[in-house]
Coordinates of C-alpha atoms (C1' of nucleotides) in Angstrom, one line a residue:
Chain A
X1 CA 0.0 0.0 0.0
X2 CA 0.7 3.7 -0.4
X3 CA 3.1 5.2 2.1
X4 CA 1.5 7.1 5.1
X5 CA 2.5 10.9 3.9
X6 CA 4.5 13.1 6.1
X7 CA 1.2 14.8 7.4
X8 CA -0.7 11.5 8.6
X9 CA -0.8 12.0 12.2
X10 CA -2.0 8.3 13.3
X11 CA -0.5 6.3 11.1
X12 CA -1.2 2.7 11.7
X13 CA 0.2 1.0 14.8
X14 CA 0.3 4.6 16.4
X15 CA 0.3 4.4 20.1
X16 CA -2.1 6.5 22.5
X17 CA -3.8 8.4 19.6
X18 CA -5.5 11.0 22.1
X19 CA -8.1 11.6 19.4
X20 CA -7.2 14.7 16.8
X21 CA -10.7 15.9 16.1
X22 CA -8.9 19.0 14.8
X23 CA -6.8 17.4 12.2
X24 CA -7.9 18.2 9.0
X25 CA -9.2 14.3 8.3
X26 CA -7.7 13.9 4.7
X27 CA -10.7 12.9 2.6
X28 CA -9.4 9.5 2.1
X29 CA -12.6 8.2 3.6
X30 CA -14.6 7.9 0.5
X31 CA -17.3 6.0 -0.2
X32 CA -16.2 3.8 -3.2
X33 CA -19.7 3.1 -4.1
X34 CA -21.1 6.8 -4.5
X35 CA -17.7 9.1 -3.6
X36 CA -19.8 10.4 -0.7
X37 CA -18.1 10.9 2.9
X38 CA -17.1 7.4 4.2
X39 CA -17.5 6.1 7.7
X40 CA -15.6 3.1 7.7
X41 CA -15.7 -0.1 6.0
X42 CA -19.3 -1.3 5.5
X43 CA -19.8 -5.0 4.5
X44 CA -16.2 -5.1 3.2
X45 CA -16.3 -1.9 1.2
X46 CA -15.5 1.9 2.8
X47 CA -18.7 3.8 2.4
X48 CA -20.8 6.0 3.3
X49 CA -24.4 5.7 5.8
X50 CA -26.3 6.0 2.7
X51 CA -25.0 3.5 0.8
X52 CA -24.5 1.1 3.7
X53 CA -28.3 1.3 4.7
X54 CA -29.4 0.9 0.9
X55 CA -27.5 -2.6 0.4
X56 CA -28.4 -3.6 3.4
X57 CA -32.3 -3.0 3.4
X58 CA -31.6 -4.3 -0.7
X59 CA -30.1 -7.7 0.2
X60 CA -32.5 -8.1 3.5
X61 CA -35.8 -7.8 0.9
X62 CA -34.2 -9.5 -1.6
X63 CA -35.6 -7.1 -4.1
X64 CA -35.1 -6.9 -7.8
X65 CA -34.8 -3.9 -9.1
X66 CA -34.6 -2.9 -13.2
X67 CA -32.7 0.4 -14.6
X68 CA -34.9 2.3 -16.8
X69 CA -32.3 3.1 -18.6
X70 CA -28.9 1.3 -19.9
X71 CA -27.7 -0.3 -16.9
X72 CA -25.1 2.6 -16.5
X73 CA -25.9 5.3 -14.4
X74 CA -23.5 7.3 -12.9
X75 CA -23.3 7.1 -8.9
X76 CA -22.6 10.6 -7.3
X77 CA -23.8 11.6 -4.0
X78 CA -26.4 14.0 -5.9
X79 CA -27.6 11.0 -8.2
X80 CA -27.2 7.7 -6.2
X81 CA -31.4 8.0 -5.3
X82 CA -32.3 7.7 -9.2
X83 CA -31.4 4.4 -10.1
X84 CA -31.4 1.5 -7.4
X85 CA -30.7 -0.8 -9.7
X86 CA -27.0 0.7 -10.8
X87 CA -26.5 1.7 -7.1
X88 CA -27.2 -2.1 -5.8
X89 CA -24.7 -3.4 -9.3
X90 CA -22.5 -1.0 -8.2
X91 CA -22.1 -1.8 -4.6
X92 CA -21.7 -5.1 -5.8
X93 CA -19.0 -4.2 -8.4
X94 CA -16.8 -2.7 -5.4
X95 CA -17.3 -5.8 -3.8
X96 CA -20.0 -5.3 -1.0
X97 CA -20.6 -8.6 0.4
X98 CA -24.0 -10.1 0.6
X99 CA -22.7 -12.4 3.1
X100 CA -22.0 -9.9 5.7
X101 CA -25.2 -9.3 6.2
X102 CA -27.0 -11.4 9.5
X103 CA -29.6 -13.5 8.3
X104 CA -33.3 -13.3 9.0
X105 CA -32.5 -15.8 11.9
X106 CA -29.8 -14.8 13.2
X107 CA -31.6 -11.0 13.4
X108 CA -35.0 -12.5 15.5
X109 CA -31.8 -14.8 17.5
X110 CA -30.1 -11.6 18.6
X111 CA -33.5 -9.6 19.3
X112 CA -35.3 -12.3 21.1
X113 CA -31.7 -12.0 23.4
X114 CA -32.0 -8.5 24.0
X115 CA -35.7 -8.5 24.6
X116 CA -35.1 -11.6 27.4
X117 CA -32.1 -8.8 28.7
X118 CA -34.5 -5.9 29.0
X119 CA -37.7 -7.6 30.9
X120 CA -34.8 -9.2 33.1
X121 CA -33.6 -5.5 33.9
X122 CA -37.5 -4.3 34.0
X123 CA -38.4 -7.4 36.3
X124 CA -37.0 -6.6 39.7
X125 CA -38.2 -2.9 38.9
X126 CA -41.5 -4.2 39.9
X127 CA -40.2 -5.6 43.3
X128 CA -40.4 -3.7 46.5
X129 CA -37.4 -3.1 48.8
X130 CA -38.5 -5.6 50.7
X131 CA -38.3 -8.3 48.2
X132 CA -34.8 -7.0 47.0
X133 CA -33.3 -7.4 50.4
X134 CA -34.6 -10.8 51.3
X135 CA -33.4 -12.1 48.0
X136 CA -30.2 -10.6 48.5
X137 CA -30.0 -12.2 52.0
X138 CA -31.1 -15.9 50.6
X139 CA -28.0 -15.2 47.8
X140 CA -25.5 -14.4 50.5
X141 CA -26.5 -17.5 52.8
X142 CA -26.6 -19.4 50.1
X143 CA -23.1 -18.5 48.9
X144 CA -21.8 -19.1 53.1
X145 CA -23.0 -22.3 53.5
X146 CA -22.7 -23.8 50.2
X147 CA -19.4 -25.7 50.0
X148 CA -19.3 -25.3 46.0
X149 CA -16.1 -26.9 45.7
X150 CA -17.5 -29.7 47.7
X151 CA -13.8 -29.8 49.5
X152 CA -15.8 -30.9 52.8
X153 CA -16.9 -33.6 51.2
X154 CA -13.3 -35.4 51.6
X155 CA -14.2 -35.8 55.0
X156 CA -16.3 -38.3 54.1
X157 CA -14.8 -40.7 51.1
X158 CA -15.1 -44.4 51.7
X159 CA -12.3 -45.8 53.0
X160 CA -12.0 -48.5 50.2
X161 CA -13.0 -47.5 46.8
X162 CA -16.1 -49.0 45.3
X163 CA -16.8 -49.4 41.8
X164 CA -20.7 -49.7 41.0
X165 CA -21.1 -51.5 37.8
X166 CA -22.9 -48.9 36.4
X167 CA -23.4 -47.6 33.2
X168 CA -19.7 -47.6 32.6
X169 CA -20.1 -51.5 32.3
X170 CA -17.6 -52.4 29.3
X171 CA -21.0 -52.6 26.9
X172 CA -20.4 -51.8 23.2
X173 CA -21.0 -48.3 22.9
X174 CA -24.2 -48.3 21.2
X175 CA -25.8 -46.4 18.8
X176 CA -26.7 -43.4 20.8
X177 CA -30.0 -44.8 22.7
X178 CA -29.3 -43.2 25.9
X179 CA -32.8 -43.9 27.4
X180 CA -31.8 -47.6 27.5
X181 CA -28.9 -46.5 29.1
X182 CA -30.9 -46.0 32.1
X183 CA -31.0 -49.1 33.6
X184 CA -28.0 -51.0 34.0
X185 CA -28.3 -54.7 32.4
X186 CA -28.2 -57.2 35.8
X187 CA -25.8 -59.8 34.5
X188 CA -22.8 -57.8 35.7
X189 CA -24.0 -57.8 39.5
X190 CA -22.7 -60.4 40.9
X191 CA -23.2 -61.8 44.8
X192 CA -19.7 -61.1 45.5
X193 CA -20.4 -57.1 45.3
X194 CA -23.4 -56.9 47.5
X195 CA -22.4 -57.7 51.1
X196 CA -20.0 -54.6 50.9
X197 CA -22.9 -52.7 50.3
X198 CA -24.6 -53.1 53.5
X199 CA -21.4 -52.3 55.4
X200 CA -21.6 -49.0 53.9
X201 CA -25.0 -48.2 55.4
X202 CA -22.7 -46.7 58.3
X203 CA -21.4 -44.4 55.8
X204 CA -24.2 -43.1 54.1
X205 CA -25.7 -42.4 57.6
X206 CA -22.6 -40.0 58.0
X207 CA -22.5 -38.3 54.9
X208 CA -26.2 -37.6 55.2
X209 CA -26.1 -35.8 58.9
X210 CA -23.3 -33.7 57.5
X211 CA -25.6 -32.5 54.7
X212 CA -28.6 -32.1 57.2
X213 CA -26.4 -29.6 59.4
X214 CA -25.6 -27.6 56.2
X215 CA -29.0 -26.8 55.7
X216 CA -29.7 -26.0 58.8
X217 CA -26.3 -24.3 58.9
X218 CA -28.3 -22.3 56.2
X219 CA -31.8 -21.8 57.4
X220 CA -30.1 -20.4 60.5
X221 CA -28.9 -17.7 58.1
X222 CA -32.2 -16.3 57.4
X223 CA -33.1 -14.1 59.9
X224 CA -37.3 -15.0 59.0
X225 CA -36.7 -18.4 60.9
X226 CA -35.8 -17.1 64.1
Chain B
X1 CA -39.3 3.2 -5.1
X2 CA -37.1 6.1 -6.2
X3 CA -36.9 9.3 -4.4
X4 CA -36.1 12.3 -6.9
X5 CA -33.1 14.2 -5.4
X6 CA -32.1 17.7 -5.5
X7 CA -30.4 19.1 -8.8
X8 CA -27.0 17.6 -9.2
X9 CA -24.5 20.1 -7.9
X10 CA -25.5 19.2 -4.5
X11 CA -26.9 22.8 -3.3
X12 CA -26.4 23.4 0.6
X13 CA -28.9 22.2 2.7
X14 CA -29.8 19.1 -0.1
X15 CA -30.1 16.4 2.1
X16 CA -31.1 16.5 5.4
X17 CA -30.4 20.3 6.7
X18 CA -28.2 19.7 9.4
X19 CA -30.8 21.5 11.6
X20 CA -30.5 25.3 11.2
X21 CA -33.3 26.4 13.4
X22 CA -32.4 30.3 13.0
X23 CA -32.0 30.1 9.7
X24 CA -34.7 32.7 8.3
X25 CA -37.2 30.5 6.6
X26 CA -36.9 32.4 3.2
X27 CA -39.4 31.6 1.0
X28 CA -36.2 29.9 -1.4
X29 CA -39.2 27.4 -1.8
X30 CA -41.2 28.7 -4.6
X31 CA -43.0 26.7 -7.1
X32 CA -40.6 26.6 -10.3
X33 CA -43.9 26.6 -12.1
X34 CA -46.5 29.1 -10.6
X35 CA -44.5 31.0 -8.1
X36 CA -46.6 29.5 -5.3
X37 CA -44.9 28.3 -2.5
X38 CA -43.4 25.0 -2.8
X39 CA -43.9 22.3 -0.5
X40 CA -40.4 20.4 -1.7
X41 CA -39.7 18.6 -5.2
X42 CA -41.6 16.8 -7.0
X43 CA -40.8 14.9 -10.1
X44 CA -37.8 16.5 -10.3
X45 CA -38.3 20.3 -9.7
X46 CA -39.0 22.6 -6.9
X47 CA -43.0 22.8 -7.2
X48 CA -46.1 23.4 -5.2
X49 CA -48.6 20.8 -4.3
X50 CA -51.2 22.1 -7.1
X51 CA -48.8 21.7 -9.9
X52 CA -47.8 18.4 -8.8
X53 CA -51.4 17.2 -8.7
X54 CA -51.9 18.8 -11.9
X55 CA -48.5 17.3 -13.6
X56 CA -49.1 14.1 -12.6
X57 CA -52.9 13.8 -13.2
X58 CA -52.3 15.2 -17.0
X59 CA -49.3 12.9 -17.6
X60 CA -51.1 9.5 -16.3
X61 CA -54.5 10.5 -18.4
X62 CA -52.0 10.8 -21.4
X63 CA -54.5 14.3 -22.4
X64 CA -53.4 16.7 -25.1
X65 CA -54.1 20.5 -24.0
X66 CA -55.0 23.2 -26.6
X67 CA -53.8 26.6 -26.1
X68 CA -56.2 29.1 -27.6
X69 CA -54.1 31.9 -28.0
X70 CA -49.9 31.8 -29.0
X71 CA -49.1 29.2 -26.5
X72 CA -47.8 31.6 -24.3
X73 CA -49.6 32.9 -21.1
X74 CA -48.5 33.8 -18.2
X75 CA -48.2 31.2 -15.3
X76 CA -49.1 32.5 -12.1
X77 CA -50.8 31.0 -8.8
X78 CA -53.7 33.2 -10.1
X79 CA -53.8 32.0 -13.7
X80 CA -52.2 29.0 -13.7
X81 CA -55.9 27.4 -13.8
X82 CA -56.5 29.4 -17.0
X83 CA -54.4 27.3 -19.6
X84 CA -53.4 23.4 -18.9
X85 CA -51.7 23.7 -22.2
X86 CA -49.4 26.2 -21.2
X87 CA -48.8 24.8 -17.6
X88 CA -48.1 21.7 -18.6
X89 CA -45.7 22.9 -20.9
X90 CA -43.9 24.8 -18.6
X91 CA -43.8 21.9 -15.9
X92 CA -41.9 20.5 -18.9
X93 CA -39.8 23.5 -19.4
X94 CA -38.7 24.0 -16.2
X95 CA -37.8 20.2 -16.0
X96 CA -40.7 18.0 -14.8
X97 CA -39.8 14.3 -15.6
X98 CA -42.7 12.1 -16.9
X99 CA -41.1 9.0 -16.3
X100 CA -40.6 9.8 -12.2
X101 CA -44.3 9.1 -12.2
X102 CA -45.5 5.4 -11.6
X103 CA -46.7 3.7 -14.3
X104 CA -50.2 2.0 -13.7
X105 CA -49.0 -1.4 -13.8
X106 CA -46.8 -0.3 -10.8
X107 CA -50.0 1.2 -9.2
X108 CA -52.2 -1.6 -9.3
X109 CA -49.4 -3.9 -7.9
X110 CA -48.6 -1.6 -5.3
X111 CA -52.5 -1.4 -4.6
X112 CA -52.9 -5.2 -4.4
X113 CA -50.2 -5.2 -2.4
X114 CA -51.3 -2.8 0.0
X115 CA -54.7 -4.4 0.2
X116 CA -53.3 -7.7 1.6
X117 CA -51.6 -5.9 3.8
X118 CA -54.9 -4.7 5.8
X119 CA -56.2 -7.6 5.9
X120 CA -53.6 -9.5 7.0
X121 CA -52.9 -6.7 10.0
X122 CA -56.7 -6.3 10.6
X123 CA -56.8 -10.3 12.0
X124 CA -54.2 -10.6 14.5
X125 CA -55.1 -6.7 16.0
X126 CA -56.4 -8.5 19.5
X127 CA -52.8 -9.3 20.5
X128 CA -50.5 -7.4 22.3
X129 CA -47.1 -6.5 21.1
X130 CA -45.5 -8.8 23.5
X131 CA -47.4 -11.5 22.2
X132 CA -46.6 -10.3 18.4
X133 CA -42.6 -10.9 19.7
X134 CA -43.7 -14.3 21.1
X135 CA -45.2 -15.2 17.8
X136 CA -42.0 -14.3 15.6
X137 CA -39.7 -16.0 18.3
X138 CA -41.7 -19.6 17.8
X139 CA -41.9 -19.3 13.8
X140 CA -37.9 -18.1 14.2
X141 CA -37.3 -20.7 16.4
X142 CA -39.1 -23.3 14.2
X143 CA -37.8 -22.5 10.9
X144 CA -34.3 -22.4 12.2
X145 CA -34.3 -26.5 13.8
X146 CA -36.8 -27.5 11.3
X147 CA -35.3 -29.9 8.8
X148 CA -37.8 -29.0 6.0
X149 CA -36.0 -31.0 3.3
X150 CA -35.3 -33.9 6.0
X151 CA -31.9 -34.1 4.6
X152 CA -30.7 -35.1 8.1
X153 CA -32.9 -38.6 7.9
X154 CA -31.0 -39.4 5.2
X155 CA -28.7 -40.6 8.1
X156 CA -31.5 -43.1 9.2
X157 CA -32.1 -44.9 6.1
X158 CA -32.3 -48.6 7.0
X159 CA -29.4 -50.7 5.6
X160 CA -31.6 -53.0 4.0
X161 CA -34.8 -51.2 1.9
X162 CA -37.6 -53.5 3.3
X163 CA -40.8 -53.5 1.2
X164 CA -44.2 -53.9 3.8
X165 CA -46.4 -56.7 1.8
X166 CA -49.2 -54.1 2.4
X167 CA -53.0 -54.3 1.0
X168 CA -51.8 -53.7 -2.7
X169 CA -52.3 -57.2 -3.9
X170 CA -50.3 -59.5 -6.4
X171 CA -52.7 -57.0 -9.0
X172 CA -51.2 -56.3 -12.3
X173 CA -50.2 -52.3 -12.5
X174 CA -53.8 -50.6 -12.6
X175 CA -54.2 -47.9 -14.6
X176 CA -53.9 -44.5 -13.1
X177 CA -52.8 -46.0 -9.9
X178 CA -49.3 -43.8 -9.0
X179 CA -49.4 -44.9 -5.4
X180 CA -49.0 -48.3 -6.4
X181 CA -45.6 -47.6 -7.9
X182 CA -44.4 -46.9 -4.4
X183 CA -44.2 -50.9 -3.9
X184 CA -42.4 -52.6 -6.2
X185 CA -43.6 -56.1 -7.6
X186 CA -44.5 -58.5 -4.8
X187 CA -42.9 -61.3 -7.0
X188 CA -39.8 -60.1 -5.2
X189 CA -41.2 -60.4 -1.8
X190 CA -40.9 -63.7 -0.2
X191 CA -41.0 -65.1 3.6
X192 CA -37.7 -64.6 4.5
X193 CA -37.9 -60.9 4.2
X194 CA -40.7 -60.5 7.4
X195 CA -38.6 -61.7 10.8
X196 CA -36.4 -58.2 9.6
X197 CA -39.1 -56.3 10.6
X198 CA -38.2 -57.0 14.0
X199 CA -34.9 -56.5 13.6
X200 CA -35.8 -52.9 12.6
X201 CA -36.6 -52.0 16.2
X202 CA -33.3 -50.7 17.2
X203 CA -33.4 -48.6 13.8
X204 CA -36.8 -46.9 14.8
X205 CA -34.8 -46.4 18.5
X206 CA -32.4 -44.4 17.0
X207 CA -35.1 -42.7 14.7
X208 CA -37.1 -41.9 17.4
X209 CA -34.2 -40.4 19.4
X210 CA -33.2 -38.1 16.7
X211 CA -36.9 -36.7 16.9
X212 CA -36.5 -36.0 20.4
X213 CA -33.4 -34.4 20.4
X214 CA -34.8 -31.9 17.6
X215 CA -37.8 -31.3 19.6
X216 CA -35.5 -30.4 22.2
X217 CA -33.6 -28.2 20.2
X218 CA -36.4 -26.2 19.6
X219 CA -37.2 -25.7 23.1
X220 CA -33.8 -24.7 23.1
X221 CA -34.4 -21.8 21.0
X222 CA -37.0 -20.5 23.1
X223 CA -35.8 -17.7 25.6
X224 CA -38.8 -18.6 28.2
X225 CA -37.9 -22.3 28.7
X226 CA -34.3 -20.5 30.5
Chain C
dA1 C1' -12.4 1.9 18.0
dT2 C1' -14.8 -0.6 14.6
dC3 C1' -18.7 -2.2 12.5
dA4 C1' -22.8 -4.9 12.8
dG5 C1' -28.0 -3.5 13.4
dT6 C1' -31.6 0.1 15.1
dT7 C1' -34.1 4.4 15.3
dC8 C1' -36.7 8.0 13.5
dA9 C1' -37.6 12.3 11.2
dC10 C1' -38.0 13.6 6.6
dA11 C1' -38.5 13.6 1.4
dG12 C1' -41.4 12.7 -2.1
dC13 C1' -44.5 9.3 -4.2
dG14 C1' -49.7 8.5 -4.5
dT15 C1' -54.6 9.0 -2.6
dT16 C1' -58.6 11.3 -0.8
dC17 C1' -62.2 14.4 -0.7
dA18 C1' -64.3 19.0 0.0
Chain D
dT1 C1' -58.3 21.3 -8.4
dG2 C1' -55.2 21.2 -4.4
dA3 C1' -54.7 20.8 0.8
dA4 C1' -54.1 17.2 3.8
dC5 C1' -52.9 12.8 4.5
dG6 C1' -50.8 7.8 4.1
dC7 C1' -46.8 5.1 2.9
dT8 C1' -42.2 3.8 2.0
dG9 C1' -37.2 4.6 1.1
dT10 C1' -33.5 7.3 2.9
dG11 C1' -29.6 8.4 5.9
dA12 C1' -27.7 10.8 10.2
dA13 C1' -27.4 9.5 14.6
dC14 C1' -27.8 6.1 17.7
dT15 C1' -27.0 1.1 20.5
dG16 C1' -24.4 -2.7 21.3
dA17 C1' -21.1 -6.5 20.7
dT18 C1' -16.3 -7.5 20.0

DNA sequence: ATCAGTTCACAGCGTTCA
DNA sequence: TGAACGCTGTGAACTGAT
């Protein structure tokens, strides 16, 4: 590409640019469709608002439009609004890209998005003070007694490790049926594996106190229950 | 539909006038015509609203005016009633274009058009606009996990075609009958073909399965079921 | 900062009706 | 006939995601 000249003050790669609204802005932003004022690269092409809103509202209706004349009109900023059908050839010509464009689906994707964002935001607008703090107080007990890294649960590991011949049986993998999955075929339980069971009644009896207290550990956060 | 634009030497103030409130509203807008006061361009040329009722309606009835005197009187707001010959001759002069004026082919589509459009907004007027969004977020949501050319069963095809010995009896091909052609001869049938019909179960598993999962990715789609 | 989409006031076409 | 109005394309100014 051409050279920056001498009196290009952020060159590429420049560091803080702190923003030169006075700088004379060279008039090298032009729209290559209609030679109008440019305001960046629109659909792969630097143009103008105009231009940018006609190919896009073009492509989106898939419209067909027909020049009156001789499929040649001349595209000026004056004269672009006379002939939509040699303003959509040309923005095609300088290589405007139709694919650039979001899709009818991806468009209602994004909106339905921002629609689920704003009655989020307008939701708890309809909540009294009241309601704000007591959620806030459920979050915060929740967050103190809830070991989420289940570390405390160490405390509690069977002394000898017990494989349940479960669903990771060595079975064929089969051909994605995941319902059948469900229940584990009984030919691989043998007597041998069940006695050990019972002995860890003892356990389960621990490792289900332990998870009583942390609830009550976390109703006694909530000042309602006193 | 094509919007006339200023005069090509783009004047100040063409497009949008960057809002000049204090600008004294000088009466700049005068009928190129009459000398009334314009109300903007029309076909082409700075004109009030009675010359561009009176251009377009002369134009579109295709009528040939008669001047009885020397084709040459005075245009005014007073006397422009007096001789359509001469007016229409000098919306010519000062630049009128015939051909910024729809044809009626154009007109009657863009009636019809129009027509279906109130009807098909008069039916669904007893919903709210949040039901409207609901509305275009299902049909999004269903055209995007549709498979409407069920391209993806393609994937499901049973190895082996089996033919179901239906009702459609060892007959020779009847006249007129296409649905017969869907089974091909039953000479080709024999017993040994029917246990496979059991052995299609795990097939129809899988088929089912598929179903489900689409059905789920639809839900998926759906913002509410979050 | 850039570049997608979105908003909205306006320009200019046709339409209506006194 | 023409003032008032309805409708649609346009584009400057916005929001928002990256």
């Amino acid at each position: 590409m051409s050279v920056s000249s001498p009196s290009e003050p952020d060159s590429p790669g420049a560091q803080h640019s702190p923003h030169v609204p006075d700088v004379p802005e060279e008039e090298l932003k032009v729209c290559a469709v209609c030679g109008d004022r440019a305001t960046g690269y629109h659909f792969h092409v630097m143009s103008c608002e105009g231009c940018k809103g006609f190919f896009r509202r073009s492509i989106l209706k898939g419209v067909h439009f027909t020049c009156p004349l001789a499929r040649s009109c001349p595209i000026t900023k004056a004269k672009r609004r006379q002939c939509q059908a040699c303003r959509l050839q040309k923005c095609l010509d300088v290589g405007m890209r139709k694919d650039m464009i979001m899709s009818e689906e991806a468009l209602s994707q994004r909106r339905a998005l921002r629609l689920q964002r704003r009655l989020a935001q307008a939701r708890p607008a309809g909540l009294t003070a009241e309601q704000q703090e007591l959620i806030s107080i459920l979050i915060a007990a929740h967050k103190r007694t809830f070991d989420s890294s289940f570390s405390q649960f160490q405390h509690y590991q069977p002394a000898v490790r017990l494989c349940i011949p479960g669903p990771c049986s060595p079975s064929p993998p089969g051909p994605g049926v995941p319902l059948a999955s469900l229940s584990p075929p009984l030919e691989y339980l043998d007597e041998d594996v069940l006695p050990d069971v019972f002995s860890m009644l003892p356990h389960f009896a621990d490792l289900s106190t332990f998870m009583i207290q942390q609830v009550i550990k976390f109703a006694k956060e909530i000042p309602a229950f006193r």
